[in-house]
Short mmCIF file of C-alpha atoms and ligand atoms in Angstrom, two decimals:
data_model
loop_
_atom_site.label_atom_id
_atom_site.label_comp_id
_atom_site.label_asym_id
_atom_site.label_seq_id
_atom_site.Cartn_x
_atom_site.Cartn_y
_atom_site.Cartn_z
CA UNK A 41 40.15 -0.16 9.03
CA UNK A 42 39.59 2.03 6.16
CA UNK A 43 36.50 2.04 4.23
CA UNK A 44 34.95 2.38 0.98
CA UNK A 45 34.28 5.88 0.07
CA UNK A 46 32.29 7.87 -2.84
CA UNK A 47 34.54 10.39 -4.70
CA UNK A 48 32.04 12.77 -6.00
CA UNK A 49 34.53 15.56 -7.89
CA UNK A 50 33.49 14.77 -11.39
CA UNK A 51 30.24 14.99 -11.27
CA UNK A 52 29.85 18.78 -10.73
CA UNK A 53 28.61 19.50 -13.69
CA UNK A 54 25.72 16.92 -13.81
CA UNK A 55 24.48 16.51 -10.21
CA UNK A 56 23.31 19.51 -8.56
CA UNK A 57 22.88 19.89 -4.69
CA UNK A 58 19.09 20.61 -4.20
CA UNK A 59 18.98 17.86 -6.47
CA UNK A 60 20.88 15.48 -4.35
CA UNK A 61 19.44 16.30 -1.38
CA UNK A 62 16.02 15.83 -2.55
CA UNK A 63 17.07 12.38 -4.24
CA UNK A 64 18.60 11.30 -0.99
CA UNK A 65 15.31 11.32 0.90
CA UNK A 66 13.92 9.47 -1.26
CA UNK A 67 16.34 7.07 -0.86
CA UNK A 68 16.42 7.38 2.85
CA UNK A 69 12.78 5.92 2.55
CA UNK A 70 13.43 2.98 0.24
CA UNK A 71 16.42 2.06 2.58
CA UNK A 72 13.92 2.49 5.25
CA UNK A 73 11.17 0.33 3.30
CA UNK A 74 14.16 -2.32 3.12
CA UNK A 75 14.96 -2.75 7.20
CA UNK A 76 11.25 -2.83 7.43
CA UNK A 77 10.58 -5.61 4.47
CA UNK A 78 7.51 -3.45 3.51
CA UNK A 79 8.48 -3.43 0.11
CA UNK A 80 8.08 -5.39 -3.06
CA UNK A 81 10.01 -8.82 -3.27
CA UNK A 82 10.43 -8.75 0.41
CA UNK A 83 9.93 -12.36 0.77
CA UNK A 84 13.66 -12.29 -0.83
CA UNK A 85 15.22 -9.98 1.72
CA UNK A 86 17.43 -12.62 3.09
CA UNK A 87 20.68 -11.73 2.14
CA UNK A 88 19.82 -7.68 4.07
CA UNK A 89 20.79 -9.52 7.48
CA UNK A 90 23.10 -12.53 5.97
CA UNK A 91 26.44 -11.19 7.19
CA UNK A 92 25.15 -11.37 10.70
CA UNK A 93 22.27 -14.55 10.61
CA UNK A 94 24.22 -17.14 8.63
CA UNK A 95 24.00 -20.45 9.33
CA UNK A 96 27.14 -20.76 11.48
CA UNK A 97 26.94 -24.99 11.20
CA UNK A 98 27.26 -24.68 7.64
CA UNK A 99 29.43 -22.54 7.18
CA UNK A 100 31.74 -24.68 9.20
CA UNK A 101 30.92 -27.42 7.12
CA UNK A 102 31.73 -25.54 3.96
CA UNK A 103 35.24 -24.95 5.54
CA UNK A 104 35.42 -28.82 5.92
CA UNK A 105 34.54 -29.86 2.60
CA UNK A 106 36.55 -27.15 0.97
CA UNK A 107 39.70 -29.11 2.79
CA UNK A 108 38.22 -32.42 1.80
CA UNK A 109 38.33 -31.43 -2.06
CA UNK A 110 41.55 -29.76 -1.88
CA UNK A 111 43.01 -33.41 -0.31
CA UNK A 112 41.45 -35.25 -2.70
CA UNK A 113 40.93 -33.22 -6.12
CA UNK A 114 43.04 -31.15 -8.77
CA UNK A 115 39.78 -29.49 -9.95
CA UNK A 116 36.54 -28.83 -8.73
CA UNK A 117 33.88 -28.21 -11.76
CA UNK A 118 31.08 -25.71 -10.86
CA UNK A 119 28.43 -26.11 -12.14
CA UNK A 120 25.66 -23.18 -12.06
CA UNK A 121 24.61 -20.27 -14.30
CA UNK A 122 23.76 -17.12 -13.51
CA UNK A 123 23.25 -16.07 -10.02
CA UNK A 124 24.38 -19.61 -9.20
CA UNK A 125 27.96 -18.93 -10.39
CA UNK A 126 28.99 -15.46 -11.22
CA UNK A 127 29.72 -14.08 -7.52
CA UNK A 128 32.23 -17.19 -7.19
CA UNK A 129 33.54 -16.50 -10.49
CA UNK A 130 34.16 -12.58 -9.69
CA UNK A 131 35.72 -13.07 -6.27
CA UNK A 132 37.86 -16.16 -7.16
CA UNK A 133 39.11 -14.16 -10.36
CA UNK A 134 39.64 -10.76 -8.86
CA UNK A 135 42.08 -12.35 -6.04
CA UNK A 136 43.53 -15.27 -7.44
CA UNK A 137 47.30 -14.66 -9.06
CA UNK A 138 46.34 -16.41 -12.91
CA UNK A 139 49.80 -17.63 -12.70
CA UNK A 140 49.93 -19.35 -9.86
CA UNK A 141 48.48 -23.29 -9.28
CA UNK A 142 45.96 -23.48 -6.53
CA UNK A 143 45.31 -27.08 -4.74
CA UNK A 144 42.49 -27.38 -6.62
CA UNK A 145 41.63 -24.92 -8.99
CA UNK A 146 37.61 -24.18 -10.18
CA UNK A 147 36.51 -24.62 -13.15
CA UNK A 148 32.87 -23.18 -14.29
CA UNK A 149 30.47 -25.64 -16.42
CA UNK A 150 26.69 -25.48 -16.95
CA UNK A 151 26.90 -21.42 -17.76
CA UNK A 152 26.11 -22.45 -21.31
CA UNK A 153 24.81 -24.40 -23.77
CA UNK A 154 28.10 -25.15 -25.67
CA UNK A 155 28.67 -28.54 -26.69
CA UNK A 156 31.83 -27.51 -27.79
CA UNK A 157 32.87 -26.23 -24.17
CA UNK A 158 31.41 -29.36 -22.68
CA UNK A 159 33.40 -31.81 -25.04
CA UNK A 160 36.40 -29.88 -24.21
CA UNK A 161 36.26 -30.28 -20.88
CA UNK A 162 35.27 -33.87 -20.70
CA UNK A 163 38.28 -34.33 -22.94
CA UNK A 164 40.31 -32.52 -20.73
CA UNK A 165 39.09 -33.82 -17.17
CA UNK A 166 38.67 -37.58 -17.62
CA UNK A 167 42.39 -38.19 -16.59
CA UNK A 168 42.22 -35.54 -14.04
CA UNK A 169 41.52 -36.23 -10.20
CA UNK A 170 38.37 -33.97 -9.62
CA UNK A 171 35.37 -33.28 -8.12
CA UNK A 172 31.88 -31.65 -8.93
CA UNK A 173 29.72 -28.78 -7.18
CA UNK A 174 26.18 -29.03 -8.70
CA UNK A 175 24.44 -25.16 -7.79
CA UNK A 176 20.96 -24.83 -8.46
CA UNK A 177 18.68 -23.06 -6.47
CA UNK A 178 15.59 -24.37 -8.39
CA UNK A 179 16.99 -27.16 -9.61
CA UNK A 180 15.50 -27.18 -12.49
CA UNK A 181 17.83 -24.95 -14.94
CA UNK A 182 18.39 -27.00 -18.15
CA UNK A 183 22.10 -25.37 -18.72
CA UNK A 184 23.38 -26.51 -15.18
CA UNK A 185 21.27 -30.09 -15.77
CA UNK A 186 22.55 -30.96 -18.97
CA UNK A 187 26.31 -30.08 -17.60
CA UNK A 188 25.56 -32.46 -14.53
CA UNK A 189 24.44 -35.21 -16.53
CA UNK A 190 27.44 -35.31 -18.57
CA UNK A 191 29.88 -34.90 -16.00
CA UNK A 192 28.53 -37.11 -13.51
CA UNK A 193 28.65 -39.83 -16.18
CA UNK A 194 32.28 -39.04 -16.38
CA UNK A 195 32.85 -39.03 -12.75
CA UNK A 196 31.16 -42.14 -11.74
CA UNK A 197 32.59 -44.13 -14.81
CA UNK A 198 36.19 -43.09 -13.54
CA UNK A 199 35.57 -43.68 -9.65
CA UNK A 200 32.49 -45.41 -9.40
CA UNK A 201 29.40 -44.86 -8.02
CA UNK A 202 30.57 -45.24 -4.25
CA UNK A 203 33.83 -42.46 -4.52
CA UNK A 204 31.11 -40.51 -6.67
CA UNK A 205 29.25 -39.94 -3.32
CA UNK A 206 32.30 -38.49 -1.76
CA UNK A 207 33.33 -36.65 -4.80
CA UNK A 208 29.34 -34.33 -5.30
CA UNK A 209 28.57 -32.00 -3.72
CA UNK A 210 24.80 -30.43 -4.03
CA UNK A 211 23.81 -27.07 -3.82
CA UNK A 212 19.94 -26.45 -3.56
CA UNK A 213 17.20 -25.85 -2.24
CA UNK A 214 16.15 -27.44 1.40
CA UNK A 215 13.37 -29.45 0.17
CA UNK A 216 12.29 -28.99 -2.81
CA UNK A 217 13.39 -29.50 -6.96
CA UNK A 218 14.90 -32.12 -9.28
CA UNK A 219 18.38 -32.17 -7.83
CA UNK A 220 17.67 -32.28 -4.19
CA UNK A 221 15.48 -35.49 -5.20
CA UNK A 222 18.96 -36.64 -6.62
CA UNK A 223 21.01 -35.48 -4.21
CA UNK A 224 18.75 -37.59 -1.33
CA UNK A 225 18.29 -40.63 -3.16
CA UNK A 226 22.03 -40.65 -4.61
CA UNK A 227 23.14 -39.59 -0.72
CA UNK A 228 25.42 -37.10 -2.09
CA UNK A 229 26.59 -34.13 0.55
CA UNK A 230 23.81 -31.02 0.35
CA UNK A 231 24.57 -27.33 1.16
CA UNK A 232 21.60 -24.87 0.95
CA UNK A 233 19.58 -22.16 -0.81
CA UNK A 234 17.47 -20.25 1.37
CA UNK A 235 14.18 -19.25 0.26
CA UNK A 236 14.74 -15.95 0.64
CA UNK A 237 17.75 -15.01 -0.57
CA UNK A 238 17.29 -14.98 -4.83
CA UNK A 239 20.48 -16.23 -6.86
CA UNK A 240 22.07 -13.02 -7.28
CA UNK A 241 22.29 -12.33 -3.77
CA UNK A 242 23.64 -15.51 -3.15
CA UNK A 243 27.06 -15.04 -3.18
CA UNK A 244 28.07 -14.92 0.30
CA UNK A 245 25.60 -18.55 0.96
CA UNK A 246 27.02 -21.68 0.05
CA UNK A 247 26.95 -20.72 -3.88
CA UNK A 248 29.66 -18.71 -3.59
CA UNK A 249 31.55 -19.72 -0.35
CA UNK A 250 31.93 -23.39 -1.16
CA UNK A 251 33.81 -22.67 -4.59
CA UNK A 252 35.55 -19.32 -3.15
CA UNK A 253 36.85 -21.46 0.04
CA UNK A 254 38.20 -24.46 -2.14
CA UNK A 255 40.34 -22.06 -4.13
CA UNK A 256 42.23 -21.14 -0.51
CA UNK A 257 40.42 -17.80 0.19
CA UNK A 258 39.37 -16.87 3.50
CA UNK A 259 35.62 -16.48 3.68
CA UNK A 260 35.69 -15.34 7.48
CA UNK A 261 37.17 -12.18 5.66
CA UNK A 262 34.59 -12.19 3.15
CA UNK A 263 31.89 -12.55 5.64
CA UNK A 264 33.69 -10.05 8.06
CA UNK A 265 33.96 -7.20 5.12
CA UNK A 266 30.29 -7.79 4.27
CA UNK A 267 29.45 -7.68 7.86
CA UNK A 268 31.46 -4.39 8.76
CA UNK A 269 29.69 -2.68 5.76
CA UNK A 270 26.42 -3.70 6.93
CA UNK A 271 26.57 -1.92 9.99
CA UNK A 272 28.13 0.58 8.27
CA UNK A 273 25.23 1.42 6.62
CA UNK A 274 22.84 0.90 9.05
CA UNK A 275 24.52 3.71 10.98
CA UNK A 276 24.51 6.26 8.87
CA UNK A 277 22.17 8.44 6.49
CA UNK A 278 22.81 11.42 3.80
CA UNK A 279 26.16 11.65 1.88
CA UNK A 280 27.71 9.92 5.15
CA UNK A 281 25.56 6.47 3.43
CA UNK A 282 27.67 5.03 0.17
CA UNK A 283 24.29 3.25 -0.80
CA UNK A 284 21.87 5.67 -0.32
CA UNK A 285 24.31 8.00 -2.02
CA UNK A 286 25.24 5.82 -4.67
CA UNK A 287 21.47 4.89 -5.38
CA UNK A 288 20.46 8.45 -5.78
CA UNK A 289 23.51 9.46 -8.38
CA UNK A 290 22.50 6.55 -10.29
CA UNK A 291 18.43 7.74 -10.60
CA UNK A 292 19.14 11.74 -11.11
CA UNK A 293 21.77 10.67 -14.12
CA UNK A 294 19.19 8.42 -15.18
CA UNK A 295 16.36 11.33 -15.52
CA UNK A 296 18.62 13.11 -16.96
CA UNK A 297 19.08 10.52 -19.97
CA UNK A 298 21.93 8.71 -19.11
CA UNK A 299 20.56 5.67 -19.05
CA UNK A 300 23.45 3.13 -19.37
CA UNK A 301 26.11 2.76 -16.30
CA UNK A 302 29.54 1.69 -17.17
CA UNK A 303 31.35 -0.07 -14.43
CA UNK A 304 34.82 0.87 -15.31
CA UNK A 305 38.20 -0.98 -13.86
CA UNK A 306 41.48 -0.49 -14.20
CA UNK A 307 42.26 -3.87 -13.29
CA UNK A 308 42.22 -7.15 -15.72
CA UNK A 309 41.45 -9.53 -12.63
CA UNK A 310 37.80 -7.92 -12.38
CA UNK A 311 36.20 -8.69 -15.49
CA UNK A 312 34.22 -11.20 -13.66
CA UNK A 313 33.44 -8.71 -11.18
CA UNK A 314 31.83 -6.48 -13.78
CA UNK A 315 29.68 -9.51 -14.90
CA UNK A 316 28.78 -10.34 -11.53
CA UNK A 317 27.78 -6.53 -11.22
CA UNK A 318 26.32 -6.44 -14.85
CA UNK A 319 23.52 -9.74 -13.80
CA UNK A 320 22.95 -7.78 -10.23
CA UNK A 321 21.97 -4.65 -11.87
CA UNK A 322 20.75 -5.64 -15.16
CA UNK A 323 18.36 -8.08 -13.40
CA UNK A 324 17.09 -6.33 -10.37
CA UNK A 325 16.35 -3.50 -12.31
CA UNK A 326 15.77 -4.11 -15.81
CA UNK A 327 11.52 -4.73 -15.92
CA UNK A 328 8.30 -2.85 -17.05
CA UNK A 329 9.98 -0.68 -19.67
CA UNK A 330 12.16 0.66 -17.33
CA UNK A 331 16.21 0.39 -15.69
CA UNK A 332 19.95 1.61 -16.09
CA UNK A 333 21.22 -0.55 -18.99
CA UNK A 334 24.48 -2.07 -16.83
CA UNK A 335 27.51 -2.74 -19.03
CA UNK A 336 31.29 -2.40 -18.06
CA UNK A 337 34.56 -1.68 -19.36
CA UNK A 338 38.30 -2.95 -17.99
CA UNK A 339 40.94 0.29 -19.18
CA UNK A 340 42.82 1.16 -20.22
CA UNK A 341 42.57 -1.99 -22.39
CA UNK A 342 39.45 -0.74 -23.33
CA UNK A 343 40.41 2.80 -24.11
CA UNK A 344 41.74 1.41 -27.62
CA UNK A 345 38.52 -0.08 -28.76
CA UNK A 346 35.33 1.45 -26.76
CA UNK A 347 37.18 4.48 -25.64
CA UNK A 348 36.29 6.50 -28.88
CA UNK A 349 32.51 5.98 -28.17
CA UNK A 350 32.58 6.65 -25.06
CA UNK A 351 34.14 10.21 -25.33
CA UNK A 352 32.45 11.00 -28.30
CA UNK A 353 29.80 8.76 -29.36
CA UNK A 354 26.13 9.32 -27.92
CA UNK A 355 25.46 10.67 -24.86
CA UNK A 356 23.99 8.35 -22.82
CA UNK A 357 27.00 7.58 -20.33
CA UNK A 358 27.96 7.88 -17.03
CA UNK A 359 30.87 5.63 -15.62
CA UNK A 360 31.41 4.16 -12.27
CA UNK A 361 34.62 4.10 -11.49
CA UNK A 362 36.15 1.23 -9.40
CA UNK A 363 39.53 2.61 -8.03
CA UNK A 364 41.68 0.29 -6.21
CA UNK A 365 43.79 2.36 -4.12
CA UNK A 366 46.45 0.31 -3.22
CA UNK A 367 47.60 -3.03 -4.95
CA UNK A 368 48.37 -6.04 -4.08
CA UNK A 369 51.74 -6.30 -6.07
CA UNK A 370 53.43 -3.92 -8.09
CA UNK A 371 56.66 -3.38 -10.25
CA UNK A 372 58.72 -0.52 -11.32
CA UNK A 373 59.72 0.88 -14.78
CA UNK A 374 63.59 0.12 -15.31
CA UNK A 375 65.69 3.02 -16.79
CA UNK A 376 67.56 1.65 -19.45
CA UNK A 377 70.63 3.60 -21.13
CA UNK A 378 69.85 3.52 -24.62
CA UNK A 379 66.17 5.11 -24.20
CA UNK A 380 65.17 3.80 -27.76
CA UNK A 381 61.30 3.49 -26.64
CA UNK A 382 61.41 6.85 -25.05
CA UNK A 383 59.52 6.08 -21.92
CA UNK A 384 62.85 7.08 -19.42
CA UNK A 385 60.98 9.87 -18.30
CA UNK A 386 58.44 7.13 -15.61
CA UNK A 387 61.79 5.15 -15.05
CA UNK A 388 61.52 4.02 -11.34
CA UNK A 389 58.09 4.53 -11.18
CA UNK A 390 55.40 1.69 -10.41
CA UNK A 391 53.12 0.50 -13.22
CA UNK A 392 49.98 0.90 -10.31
CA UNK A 393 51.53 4.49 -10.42
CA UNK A 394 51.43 5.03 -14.28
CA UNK A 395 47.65 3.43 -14.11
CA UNK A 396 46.40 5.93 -11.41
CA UNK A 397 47.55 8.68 -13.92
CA UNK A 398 45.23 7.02 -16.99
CA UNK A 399 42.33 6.94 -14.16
CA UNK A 400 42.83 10.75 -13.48
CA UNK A 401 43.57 11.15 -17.28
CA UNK A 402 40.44 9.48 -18.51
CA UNK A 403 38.02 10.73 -16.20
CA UNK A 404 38.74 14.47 -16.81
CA UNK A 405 38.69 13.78 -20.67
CA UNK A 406 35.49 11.98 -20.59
CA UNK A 407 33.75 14.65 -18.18
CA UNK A 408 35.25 17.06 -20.57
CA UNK A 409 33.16 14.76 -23.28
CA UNK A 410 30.14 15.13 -20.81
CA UNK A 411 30.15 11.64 -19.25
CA UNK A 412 29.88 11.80 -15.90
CA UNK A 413 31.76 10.12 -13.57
CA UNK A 414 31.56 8.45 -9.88
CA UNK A 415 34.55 7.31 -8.19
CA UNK A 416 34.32 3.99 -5.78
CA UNK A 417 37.76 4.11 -3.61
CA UNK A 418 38.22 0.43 -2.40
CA UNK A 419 41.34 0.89 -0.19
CA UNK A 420 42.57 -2.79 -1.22
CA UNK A 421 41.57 -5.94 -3.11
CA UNK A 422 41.15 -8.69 -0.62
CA UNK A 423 38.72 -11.36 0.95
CA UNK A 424 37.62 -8.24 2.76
CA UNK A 425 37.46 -5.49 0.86
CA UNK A 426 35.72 -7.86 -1.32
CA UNK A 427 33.22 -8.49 0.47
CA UNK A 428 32.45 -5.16 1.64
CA UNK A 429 32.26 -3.95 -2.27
CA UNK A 430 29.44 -7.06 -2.98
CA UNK A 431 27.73 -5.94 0.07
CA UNK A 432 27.33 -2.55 -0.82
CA UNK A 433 26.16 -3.18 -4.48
CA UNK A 434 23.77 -5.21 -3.48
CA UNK A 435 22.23 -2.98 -0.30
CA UNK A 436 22.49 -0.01 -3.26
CA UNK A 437 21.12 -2.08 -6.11
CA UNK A 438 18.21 -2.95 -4.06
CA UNK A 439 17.69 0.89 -3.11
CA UNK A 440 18.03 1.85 -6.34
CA UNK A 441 15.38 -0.73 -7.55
CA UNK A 442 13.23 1.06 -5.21
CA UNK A 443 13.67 4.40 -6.51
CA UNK A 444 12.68 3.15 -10.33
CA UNK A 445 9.85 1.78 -8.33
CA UNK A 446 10.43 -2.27 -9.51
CA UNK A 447 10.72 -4.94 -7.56
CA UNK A 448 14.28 -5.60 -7.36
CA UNK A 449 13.97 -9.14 -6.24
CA UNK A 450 12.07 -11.16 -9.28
CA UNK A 451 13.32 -11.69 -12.42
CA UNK A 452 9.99 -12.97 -14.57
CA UNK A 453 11.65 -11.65 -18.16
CA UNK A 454 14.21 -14.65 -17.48
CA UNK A 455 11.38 -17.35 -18.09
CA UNK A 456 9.88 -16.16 -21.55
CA UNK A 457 13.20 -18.03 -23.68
CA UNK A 458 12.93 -21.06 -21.52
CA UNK A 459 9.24 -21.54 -22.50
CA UNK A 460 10.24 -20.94 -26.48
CA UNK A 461 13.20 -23.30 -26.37
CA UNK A 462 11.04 -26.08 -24.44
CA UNK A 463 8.41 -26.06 -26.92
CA UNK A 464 10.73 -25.90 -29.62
CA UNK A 465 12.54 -29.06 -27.53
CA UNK A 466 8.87 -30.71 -27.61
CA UNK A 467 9.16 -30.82 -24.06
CA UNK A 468 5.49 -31.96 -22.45
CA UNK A 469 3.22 -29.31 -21.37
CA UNK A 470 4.86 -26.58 -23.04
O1 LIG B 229 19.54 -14.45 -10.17
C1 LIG B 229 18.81 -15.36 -10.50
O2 LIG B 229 17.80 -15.65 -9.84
C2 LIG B 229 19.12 -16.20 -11.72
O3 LIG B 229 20.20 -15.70 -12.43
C3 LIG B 229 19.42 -17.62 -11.31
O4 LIG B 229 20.51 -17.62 -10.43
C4 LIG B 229 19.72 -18.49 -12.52
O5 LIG B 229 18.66 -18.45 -13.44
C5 LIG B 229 19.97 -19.94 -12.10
O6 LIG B 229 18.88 -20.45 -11.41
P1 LIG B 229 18.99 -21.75 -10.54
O7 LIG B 229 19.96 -21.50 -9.45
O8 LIG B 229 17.61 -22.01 -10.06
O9 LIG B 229 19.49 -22.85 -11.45
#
């Protein structure tokens, strides 16, 4: 099987050898902190060993369900925010043809506060044959709450409150919060949130599988490709370690003053991705004045609006590049006689070929324009290359956390609106 490499070529200029090294060992020990859950936030280090110690009954179950829905419903409505949604969103999106009908196709609710969405979709679903997914590890979030409310209304006024039962599915915490409360005393199905594993590691627990298997992928892949990078990793150290490796680029550009990482694609189907990347990051390490501001660009879409700042506005850059080496489809150039738009000369070449060239194209020009760059070489996008990619992210972003010296695994910033908009709200006690 081949694996995920780091391609390190243009970044000569910006990351120098005795630097690396010394960088490395540093992240040798924060990986090393990790195994041994010495560190800070290591109550949340559940999702280190997840691959391996998942609950094997559940899983199962989630397989079950997944089948259930898809014999029963046209959509399934998500409802989460945050961690509680975006790793379903990114793997669903990045392998799912947007052309093609699944059996039941997800649709994401409670990521917002938009009455307009919500409206929408009632408008649009109340005919429909569906189902509902409530995720909520606290379950407590007003966004997801307000979402279930209103759709639950809608459900159980168009099946009753019986089919409801067979038709919710609850996504929580083992004992405690709001909606687990619900979810017992309504006897709706419950799949669950470890207390260790904080909702943006969560994708590869029932937050992201349940969704992700209902739209017909094949989470024994998913788990596998997580799985065979974990061991990965835990066999090897130095350059030979893509997380270790990747962690220390990411703090010696950030010394240096390049303090904002762009996760660049060349492909349209991983916007979500980026997002999923962009919480991971932004909320693991953004805290006490410090962090690499995550943001993300798809090209070469991109390259005609943000592609003027990035070769020549400030220099703050760098770029991660995610190549995908080999795609799933592709389609060649026809010649055509008459040659009016010019563009004979890549006749009978692939499109995937003609984007490989803008990757190559773009990355010398912008390390040209000082932004370095770091290539990740996915050899395919799959269930299991997929997996493999979230994996690593998350073994480097938690690395990487521990090289700013935060704790990668709390997120107390996320509170301080809440507590504004409740007392605006007049909610009691606040
Ligand atoms: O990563 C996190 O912890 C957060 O983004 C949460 O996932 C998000 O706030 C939703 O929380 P909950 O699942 O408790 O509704």
């Amino acid at each position: 099987m081949k694996k995920l490499t780091l391609e390190y070529s243009y970044l000569k200029n910006h990351v120098r050898n005795d630097e690396m090294e010394q960088m490395l060992c540093f992240a040798k020990n924060a990986a090393q902190t990790l195994q041994e859950e010495s560190g800070a936030g290591n109550d949340f280090l559940g999702w280190q060993n997840l691959p391996q110690n998942y609950d094997k009954k559940e899983f199962e179950r989630i397989k079950q369900v997944a089948k259930k829905i898809n014999s029963h419903s046209e959509y399934l409505i998500t409802i989460g925010i945050g961690g509680s949604y975006l790793g379903a969103k990114a793997v669903i999106e990045a392998l799912k043809n947007p052309f093609a009908k699944s059996k039941t196709t997800v649709i994401f609710a409670g990521n917002s506060i938009s009455g307009v969405y919500l409206a929408q979709l009632v408008e649009f679903i109340k005919e429909k044959e569906f189902s509902i997914n409530v995720i909520s590890k606290s379950g407590t979030t007003t966004e997801p709450a307000i979402a279930f409310r209103i759709l639950r209304e809608v459900l159980e006024s168009r099946y009753g409150k019986e089919e409801a039962k067979n038709r919710i599915f609850v996504t929580t915490d083992a004992k405690r919060g709001a909606l687990k409360k619900l979810a017992d005393e309504e006897g709706y199905e419950t799949f669950v949130i470890a207390d260790n594993i904080g909702g943006r590691y969560s994708v590869l627990t029932a937050v992201g599988l349940l969704p992700i298997a209902v739209e017909g992928f094949d989470i024994d892949r998913l788990m596998q490709g997580a799985f065979d990078c974990m061991e990965e990793i835990k066999n090897t150290t130095g350059t030979e370690n893509i997380c270790q490796s990747y962690a220390a680029i990411r703090n010696i550009l950030y010394n240096k003053g390049k303090n904002i990482e762009l996760l660049v694609s060349y492909e349209p189907n991983l916007q979500s991705f980026s997002e999923w990347y962009k919480q991971l990051f932004g909320e693991s390490e953004g805290k006490d004045g410090k962090g690499i501001f995550p943001a993300s660009v798809i090209f070469s879409t991109d390259l005609h609006s943000m592609g003027q700042y990035i070769q020549d506005g400030r220099r703050m850059l760098f770029e991660t590049v995610l190549r995908i080496e080999k795609p799933g489809v592709d389609i060649e150039i026809p010649y055509m006689e008459d040659d009016i738009d010019g563009i004979n000369y890549i006749s009978g070449k692939t499109v995937d070929l003609i984007n490989q060239k803008a990757l190559e194209a773009t990355a010398m020009a912008h390390v040209k324009g000082n932004v370095p760059n770091l290539l990740i070489n996915l050899p395919e996008l799959n269930e299991y290359y997929i997996g493999y990619l979230m994996y690593f992210f998350e073994k480097a972003c938690a690395i990487s956390g521990y090289l700013l010296v935060v704790n990668p695994f709390n997120q107390p910033g996320v509170e301080e609106y809440k507590k504004n908009m409740f007392h605006l709200l007049g909610k009691e006690g606040y």
